[in-house]
JSON list of C-alpha atoms in Angstrom, two decimals:
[
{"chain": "A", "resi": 28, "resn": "UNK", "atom": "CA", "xyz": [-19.81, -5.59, -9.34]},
{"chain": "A", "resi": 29, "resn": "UNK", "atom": "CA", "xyz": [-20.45, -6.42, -6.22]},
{"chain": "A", "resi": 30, "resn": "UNK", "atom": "CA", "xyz": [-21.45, -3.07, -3.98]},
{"chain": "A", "resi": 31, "resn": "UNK", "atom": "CA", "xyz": [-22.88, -2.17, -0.84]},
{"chain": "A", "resi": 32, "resn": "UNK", "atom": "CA", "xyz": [-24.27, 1.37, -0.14]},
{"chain": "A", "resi": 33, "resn": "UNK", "atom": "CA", "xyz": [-25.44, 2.25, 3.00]},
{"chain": "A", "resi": 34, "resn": "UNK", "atom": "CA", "xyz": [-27.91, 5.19, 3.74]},
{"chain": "A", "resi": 35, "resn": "UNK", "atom": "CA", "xyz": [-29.85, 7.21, 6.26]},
{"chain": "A", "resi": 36, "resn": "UNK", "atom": "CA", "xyz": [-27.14, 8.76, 8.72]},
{"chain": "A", "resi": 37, "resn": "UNK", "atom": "CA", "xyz": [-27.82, 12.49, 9.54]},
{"chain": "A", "resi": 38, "resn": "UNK", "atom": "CA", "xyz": [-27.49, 14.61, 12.55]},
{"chain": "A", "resi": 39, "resn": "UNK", "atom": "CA", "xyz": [-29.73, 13.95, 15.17]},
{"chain": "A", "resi": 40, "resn": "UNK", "atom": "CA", "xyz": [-30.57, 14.87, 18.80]},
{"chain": "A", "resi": 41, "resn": "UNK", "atom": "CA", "xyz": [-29.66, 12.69, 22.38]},
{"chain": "A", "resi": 42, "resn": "UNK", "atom": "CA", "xyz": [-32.55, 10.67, 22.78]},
{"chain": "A", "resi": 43, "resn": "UNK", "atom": "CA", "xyz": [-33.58, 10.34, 19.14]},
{"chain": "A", "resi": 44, "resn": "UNK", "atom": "CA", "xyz": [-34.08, 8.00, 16.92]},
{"chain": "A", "resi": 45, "resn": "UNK", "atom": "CA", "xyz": [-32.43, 7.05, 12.93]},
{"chain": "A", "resi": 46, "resn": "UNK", "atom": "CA", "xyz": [-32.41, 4.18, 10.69]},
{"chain": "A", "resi": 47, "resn": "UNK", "atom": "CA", "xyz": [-29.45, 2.69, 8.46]},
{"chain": "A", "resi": 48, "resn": "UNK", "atom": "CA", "xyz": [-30.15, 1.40, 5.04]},
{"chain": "A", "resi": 49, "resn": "UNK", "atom": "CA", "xyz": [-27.63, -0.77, 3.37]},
{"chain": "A", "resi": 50, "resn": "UNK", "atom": "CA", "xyz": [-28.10, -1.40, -0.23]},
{"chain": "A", "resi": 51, "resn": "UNK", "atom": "CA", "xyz": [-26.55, -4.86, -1.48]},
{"chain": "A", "resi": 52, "resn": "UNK", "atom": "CA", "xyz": [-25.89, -5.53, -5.46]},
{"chain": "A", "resi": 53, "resn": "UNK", "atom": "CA", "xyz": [-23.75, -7.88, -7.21]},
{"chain": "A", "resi": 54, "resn": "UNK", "atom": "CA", "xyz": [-24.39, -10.81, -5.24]},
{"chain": "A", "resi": 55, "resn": "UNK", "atom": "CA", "xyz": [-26.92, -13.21, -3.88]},
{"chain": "A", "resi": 56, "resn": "UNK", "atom": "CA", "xyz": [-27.88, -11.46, -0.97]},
{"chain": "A", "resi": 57, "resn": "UNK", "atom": "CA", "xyz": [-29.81, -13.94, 0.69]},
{"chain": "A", "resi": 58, "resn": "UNK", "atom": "CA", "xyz": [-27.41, -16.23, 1.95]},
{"chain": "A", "resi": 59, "resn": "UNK", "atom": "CA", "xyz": [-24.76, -13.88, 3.73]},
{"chain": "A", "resi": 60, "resn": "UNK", "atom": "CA", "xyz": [-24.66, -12.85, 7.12]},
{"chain": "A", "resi": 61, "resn": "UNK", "atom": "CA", "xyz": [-24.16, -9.12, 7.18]},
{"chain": "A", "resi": 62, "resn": "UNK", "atom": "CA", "xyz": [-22.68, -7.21, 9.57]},
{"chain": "A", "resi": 63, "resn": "UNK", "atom": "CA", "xyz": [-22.97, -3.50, 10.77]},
{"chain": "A", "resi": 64, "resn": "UNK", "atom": "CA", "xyz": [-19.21, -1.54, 12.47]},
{"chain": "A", "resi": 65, "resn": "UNK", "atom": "CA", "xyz": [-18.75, 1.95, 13.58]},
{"chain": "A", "resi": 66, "resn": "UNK", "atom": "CA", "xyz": [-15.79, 3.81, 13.81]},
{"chain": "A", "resi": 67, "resn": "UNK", "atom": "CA", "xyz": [-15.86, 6.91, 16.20]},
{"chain": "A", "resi": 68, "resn": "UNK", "atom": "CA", "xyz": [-13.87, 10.10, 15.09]},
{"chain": "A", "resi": 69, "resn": "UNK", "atom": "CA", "xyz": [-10.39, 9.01, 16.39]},
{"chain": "A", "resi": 70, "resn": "UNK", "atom": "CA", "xyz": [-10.73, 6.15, 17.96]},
{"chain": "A", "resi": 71, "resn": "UNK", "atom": "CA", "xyz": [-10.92, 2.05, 16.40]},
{"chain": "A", "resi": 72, "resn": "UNK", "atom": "CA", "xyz": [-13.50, 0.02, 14.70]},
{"chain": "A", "resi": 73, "resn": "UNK", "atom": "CA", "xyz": [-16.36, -1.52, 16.63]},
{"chain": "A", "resi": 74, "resn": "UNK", "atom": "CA", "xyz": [-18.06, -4.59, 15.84]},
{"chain": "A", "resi": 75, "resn": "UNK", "atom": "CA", "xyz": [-21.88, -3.37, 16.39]},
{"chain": "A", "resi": 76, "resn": "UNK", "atom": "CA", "xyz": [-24.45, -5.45, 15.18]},
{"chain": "A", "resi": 77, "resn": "UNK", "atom": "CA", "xyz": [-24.64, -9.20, 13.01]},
{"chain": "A", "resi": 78, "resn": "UNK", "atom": "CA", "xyz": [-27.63, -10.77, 11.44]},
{"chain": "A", "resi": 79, "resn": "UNK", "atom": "CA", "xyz": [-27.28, -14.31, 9.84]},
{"chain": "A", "resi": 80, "resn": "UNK", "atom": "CA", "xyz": [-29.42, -14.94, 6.19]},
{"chain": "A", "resi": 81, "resn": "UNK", "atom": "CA", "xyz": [-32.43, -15.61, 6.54]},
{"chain": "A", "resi": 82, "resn": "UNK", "atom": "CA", "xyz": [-32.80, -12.67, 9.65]},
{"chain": "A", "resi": 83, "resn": "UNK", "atom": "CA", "xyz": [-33.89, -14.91, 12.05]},
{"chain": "A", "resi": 84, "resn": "UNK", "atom": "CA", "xyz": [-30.70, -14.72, 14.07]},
{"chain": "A", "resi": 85, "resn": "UNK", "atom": "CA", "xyz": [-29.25, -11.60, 15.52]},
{"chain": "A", "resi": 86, "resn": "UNK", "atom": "CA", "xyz": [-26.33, -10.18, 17.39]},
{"chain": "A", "resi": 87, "resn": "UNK", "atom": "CA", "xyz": [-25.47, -7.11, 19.37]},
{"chain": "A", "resi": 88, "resn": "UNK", "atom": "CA", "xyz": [-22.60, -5.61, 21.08]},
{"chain": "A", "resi": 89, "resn": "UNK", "atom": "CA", "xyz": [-23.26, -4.83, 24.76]},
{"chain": "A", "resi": 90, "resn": "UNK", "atom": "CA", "xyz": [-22.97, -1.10, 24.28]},
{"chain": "A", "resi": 91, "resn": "UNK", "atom": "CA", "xyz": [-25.42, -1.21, 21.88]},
{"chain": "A", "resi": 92, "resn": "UNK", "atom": "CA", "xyz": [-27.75, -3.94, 22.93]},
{"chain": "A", "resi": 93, "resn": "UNK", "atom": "CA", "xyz": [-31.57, -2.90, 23.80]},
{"chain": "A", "resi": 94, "resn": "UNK", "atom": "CA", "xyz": [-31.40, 0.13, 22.05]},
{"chain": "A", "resi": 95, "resn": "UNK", "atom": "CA", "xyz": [-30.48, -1.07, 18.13]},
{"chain": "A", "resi": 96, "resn": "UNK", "atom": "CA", "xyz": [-32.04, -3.26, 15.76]},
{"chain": "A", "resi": 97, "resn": "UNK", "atom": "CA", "xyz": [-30.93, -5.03, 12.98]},
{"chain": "A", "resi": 98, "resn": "UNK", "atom": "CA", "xyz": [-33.52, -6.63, 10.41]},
{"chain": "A", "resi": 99, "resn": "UNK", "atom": "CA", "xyz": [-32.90, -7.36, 6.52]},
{"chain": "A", "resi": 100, "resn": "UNK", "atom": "CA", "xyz": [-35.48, -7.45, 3.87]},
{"chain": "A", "resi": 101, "resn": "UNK", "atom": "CA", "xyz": [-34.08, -10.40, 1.56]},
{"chain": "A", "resi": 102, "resn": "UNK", "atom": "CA", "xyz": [-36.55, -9.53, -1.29]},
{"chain": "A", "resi": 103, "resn": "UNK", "atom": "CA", "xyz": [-35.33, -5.84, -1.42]},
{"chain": "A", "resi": 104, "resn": "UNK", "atom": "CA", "xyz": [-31.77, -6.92, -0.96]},
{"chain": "A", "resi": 105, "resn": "UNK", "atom": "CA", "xyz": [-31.02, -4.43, 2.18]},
{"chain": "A", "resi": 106, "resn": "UNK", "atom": "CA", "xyz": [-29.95, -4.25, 5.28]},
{"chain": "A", "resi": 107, "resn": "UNK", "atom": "CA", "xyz": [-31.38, -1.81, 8.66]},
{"chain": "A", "resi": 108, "resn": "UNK", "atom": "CA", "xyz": [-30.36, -0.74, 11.75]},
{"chain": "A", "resi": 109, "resn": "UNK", "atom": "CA", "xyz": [-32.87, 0.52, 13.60]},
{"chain": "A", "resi": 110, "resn": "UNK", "atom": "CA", "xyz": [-31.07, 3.35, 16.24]},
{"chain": "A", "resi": 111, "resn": "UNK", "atom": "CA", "xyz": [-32.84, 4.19, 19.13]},
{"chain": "A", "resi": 112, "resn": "UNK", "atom": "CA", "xyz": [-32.14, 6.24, 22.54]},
{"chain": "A", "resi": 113, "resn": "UNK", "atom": "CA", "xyz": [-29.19, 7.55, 20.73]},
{"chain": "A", "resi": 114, "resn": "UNK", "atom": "CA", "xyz": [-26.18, 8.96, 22.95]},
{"chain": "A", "resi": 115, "resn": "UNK", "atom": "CA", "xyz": [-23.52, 10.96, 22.48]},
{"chain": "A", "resi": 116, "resn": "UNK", "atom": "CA", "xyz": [-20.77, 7.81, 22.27]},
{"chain": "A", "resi": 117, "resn": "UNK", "atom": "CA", "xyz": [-23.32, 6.35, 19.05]},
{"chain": "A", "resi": 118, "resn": "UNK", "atom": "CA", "xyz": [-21.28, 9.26, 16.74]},
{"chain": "A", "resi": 119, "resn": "UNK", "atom": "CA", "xyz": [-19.42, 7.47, 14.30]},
{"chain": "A", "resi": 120, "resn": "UNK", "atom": "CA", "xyz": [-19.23, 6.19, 10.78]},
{"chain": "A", "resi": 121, "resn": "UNK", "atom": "CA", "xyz": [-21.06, 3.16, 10.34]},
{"chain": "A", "resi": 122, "resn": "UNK", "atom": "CA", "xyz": [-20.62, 0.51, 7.75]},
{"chain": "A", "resi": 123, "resn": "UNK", "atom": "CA", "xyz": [-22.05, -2.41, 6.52]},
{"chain": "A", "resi": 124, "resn": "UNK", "atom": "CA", "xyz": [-20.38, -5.23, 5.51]},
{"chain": "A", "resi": 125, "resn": "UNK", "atom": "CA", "xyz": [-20.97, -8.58, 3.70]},
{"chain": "A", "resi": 126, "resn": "UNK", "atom": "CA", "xyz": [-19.66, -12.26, 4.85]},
{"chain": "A", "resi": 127, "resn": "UNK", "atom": "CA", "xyz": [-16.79, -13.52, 2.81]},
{"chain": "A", "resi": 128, "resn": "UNK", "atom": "CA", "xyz": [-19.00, -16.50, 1.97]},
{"chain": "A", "resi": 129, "resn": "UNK", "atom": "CA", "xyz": [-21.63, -18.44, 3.32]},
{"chain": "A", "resi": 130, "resn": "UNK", "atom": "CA", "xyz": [-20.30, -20.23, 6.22]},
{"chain": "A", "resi": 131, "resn": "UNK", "atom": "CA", "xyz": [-20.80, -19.75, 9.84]},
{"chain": "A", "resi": 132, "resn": "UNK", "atom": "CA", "xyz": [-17.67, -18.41, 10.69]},
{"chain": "A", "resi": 133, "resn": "UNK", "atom": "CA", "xyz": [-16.60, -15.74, 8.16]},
{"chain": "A", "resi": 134, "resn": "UNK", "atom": "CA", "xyz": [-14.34, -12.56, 7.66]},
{"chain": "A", "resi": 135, "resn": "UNK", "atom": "CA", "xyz": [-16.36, -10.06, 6.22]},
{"chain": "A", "resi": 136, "resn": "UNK", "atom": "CA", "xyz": [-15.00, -8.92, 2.58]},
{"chain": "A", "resi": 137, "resn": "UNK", "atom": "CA", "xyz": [-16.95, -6.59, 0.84]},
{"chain": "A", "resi": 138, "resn": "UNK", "atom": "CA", "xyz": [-17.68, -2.95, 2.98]},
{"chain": "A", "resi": 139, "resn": "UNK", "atom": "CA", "xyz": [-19.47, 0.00, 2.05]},
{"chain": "A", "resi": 140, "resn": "UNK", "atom": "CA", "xyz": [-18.63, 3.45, 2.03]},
{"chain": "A", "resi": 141, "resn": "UNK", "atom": "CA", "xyz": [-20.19, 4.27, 5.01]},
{"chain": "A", "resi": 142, "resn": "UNK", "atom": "CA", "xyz": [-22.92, 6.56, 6.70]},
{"chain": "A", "resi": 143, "resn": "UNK", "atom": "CA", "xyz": [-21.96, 9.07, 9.52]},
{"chain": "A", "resi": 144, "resn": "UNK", "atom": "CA", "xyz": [-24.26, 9.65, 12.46]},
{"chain": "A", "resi": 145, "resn": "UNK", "atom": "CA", "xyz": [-23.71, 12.96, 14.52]},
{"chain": "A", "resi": 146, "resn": "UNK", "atom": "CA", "xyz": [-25.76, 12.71, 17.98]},
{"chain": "A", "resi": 147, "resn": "UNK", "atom": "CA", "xyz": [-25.70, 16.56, 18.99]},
{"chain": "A", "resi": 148, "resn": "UNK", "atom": "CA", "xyz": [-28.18, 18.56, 20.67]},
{"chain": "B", "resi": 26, "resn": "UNK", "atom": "CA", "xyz": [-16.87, -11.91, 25.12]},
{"chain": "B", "resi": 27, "resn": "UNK", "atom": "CA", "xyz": [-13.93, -12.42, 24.13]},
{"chain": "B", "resi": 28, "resn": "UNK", "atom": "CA", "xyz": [-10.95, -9.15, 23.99]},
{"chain": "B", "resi": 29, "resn": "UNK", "atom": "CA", "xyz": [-8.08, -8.69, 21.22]},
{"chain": "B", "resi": 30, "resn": "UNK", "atom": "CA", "xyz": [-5.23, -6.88, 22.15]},
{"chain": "B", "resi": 31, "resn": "UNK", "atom": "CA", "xyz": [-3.13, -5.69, 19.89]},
{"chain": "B", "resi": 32, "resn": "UNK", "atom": "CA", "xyz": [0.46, -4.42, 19.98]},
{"chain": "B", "resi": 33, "resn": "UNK", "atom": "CA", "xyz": [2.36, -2.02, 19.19]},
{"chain": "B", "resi": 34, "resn": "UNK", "atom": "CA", "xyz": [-0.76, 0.72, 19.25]},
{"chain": "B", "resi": 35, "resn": "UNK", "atom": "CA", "xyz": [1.41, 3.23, 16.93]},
{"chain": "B", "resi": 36, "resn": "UNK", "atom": "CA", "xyz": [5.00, 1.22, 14.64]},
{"chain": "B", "resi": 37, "resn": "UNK", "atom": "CA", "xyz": [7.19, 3.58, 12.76]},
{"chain": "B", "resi": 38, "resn": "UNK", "atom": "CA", "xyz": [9.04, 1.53, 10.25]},
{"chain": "B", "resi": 39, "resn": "UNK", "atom": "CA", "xyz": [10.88, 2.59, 6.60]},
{"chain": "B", "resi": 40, "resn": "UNK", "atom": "CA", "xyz": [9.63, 1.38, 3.18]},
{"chain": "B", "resi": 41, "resn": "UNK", "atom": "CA", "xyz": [11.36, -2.48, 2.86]},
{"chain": "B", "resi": 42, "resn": "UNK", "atom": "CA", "xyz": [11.46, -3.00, 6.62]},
{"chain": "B", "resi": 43, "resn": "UNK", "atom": "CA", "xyz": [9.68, -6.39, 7.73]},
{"chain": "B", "resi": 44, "resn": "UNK", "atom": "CA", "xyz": [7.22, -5.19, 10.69]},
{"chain": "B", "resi": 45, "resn": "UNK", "atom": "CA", "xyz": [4.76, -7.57, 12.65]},
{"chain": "B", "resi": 46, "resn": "UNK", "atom": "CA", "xyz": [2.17, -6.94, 14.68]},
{"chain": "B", "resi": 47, "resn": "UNK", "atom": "CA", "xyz": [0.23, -9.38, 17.18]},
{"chain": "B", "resi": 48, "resn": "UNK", "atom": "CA", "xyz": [-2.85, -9.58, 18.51]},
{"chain": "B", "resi": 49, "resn": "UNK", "atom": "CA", "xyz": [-3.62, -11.36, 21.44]},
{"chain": "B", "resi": 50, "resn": "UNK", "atom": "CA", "xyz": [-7.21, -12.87, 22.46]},
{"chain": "B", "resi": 51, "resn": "UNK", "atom": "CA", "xyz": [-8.19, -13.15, 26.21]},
{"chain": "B", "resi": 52, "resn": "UNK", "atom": "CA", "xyz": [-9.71, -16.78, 25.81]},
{"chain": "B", "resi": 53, "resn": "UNK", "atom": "CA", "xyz": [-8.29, -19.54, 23.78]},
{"chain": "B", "resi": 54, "resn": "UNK", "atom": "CA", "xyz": [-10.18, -19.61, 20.14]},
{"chain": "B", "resi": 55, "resn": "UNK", "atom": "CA", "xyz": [-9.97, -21.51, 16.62]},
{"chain": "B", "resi": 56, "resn": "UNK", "atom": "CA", "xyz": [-8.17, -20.14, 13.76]},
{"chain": "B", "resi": 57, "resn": "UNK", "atom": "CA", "xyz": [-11.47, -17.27, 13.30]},
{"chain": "B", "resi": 58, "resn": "UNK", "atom": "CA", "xyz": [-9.15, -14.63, 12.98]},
{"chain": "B", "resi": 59, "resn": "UNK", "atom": "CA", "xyz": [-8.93, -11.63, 10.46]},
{"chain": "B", "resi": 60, "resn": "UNK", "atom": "CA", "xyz": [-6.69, -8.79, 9.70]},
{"chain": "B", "resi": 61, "resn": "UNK", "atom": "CA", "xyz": [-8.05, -5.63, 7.89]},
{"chain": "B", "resi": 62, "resn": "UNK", "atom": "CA", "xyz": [-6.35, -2.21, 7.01]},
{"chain": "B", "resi": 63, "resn": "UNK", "atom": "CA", "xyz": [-8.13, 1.02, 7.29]},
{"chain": "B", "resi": 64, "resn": "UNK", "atom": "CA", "xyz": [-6.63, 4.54, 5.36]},
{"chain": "B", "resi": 65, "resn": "UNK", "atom": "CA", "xyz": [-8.49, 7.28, 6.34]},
{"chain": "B", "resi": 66, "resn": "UNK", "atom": "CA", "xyz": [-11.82, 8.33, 4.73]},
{"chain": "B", "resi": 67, "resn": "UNK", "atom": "CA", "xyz": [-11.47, 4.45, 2.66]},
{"chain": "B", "resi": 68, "resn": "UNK", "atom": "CA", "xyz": [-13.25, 1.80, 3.98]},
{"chain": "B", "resi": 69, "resn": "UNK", "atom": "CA", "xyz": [-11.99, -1.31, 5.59]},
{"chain": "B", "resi": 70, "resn": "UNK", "atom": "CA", "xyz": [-10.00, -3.93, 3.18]},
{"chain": "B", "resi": 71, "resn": "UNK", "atom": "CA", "xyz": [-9.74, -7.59, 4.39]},
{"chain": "B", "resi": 72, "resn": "UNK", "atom": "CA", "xyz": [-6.09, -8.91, 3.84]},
{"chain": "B", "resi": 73, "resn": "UNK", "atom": "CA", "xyz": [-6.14, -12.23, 5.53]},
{"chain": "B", "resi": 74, "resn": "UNK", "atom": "CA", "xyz": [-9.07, -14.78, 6.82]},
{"chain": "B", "resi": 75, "resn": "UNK", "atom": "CA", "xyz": [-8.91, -17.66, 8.99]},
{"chain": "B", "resi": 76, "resn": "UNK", "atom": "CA", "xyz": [-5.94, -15.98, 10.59]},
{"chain": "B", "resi": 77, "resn": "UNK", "atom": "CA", "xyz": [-3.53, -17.48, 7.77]},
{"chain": "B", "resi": 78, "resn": "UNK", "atom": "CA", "xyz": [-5.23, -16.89, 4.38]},
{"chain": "B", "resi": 79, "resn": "UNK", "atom": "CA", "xyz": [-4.25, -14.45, 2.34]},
{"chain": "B", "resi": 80, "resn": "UNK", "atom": "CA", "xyz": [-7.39, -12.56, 0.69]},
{"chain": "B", "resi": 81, "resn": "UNK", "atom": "CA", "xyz": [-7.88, -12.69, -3.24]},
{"chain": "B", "resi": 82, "resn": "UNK", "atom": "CA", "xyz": [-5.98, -9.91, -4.71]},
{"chain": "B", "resi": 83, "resn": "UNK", "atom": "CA", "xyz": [-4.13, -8.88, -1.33]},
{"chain": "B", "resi": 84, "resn": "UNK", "atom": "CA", "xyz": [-0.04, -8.77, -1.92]},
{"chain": "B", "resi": 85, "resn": "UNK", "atom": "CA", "xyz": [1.87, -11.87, -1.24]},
{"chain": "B", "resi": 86, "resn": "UNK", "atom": "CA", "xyz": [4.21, -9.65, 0.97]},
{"chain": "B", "resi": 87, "resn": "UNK", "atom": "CA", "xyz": [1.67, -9.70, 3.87]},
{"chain": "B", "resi": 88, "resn": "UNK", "atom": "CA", "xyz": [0.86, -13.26, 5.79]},
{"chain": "B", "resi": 89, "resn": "UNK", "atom": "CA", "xyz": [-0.76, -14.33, 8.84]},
{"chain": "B", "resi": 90, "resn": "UNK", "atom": "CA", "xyz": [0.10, -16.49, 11.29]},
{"chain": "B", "resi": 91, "resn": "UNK", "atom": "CA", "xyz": [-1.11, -17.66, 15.12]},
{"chain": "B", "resi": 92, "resn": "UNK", "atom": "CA", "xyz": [-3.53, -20.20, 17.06]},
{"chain": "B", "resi": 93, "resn": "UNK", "atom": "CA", "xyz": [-4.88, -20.37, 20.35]},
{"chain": "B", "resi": 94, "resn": "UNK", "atom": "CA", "xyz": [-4.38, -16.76, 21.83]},
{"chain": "B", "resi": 95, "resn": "UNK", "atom": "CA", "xyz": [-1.51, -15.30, 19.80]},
{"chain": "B", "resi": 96, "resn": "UNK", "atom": "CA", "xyz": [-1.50, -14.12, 16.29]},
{"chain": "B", "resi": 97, "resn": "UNK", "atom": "CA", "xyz": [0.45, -12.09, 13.87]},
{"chain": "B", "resi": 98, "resn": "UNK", "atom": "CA", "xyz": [0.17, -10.29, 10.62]},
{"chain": "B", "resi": 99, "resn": "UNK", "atom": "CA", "xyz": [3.57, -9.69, 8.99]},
{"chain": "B", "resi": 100, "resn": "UNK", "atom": "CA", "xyz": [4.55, -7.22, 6.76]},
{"chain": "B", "resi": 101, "resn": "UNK", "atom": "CA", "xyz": [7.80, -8.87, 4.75]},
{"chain": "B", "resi": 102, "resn": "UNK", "atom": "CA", "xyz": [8.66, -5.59, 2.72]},
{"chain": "B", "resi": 103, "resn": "UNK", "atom": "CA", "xyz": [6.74, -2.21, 3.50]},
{"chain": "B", "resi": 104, "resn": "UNK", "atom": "CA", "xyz": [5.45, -0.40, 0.16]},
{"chain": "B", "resi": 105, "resn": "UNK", "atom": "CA", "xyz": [4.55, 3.76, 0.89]},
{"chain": "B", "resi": 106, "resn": "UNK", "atom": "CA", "xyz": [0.84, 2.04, 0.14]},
{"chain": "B", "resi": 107, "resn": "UNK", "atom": "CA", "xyz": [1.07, -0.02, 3.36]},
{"chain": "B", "resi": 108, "resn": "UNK", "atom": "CA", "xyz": [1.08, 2.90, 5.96]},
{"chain": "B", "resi": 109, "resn": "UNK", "atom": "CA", "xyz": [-2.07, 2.49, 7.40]},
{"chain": "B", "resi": 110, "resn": "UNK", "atom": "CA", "xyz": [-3.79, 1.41, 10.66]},
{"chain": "B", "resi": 111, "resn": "UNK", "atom": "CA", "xyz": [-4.55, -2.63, 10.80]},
{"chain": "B", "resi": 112, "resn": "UNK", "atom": "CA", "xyz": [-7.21, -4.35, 12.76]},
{"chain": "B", "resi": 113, "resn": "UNK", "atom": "CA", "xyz": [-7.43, -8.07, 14.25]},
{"chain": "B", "resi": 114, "resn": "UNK", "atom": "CA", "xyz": [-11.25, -9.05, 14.25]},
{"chain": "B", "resi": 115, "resn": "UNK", "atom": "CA", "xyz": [-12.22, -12.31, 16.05]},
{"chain": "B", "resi": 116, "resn": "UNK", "atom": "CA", "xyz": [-15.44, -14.27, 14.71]},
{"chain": "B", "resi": 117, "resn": "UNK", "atom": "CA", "xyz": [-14.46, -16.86, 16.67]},
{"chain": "B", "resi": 118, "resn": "UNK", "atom": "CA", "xyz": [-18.16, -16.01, 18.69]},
{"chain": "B", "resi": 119, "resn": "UNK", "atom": "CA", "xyz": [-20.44, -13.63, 19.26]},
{"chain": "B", "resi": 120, "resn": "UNK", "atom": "CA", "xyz": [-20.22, -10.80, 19.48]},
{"chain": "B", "resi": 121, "resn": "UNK", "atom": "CA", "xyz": [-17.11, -10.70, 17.13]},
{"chain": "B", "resi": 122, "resn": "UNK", "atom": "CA", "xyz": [-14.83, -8.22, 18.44]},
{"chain": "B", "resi": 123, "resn": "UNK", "atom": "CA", "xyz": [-12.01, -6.04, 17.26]},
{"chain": "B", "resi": 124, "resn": "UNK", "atom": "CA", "xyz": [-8.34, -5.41, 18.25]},
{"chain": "B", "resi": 125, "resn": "UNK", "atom": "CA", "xyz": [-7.70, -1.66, 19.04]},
{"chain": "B", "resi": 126, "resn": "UNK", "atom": "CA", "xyz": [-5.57, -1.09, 15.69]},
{"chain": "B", "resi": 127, "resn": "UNK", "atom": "CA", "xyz": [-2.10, -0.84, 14.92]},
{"chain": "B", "resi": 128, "resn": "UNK", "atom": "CA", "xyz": [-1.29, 2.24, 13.60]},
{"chain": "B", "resi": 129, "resn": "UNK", "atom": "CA", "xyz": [1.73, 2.02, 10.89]},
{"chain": "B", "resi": 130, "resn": "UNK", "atom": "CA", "xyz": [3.72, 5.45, 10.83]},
{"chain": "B", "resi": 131, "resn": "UNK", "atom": "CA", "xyz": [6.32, 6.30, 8.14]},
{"chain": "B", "resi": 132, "resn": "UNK", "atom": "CA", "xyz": [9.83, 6.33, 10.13]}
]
């Protein structure tokens, strides 16, 4: 079965730091761009963060850019994103998410459960 | 970067109404369009890719449709299942982006 289970969301101060895990299983992990969204309490979902397979290639939205980091480790089959200078606005649920296949331009198709982050002094 | 905007924000509609929602893109783009629907506490579910292809295992009842800055995701028959909130994503470019959801309300 194919499964992603993400990891590592807490409550933490303004300022501080946390790091996402996202498990992958059931699939060849290496050669699918993953993909990191939040969803604030009450509001939409927000495209955060995209890496491409082999984690050379990143993306960031602008409200995130300079302070996150996204990396994979293909031989442990997981995902990060690396959270720094955290703000109020970073509270949400975040998932991760797997490419539909292996092409450049994909929907993403498998999600996990997600983690919730709580930035709160 | 490129904006969705979708409409209606909120759609109250009975079960075995047809309902369609659009979402609109600020720049002209390719067919990189996806709907998803989001219940509450559930993760997203993909329903259609490539702005017109229905996901494996995803009711024939819903369908996409749309190129160039206008698309739509129609609902032919609404099941009590099917009240939800749906999303447009583009991954058209970087960084993909997401409509403000639709929120589907029992009428």
């Amino acid at each position: 079965e194919v499964q992603l289970l993400e990891s590592g969301g807490g409550l933490v101060q303004p300022g501080g730091s946390l790091r996402l895990s996202c498990a992958a299983s059931g699939f060849t992990f290496n050669i699918y761009a993953m993909t990191w969204v939040r969803q604030a309490p009450g509001r939409g979902l927000e495209w955060v963060s995209g890496i491409r397979e082999s984690g050379d290639v990143t993306y960031y939205a602008d409200s995130v850019k300079g302070r996150f980091s996204i990396s994979r480790d293909n031989s442990k089959n997981t995902l990060y994103l690396q959270m720094n200078s955290l703000r109020a606005g970073d509270t949400a649920i975040y998932y991760c998410a797997k490419d539909r296949t292996s092409s450049w331009y994909e929907a993403m198709d498998v999600w996990g459960q997600g983690t919730t982050v709580t930035v709160s002094s | 970067d490129i904006q969705m905007t979708q409409s209606p924000s909120t759609l109250s509609a009975s079960v075995g109404d047809r309902v369609t929602i659009t979402c609109r893109a600020s720049q002209s783009m390719s067919s990189w369009l996806a709907w998803y629907q989001k219940k509450p506490e559930k993760a997203p579910k993909l329903l259609i890719y490539k702005a017109s292809s229905l996901e494996s295992g995803v009711p024939s009842r819903f369908s996409g449709s749309g190129s160039g800055t206008e698309f739509t995701l129609t609902i032919s028959s609404l099941q009590p299942d099917d009240f939800a909130t749906y999303y447009c994503q583009q991954y058209n470019s970087y960084p993909n982006t997401f409509g403000q959801g639709t929120k589907l309300e029992i009428k």
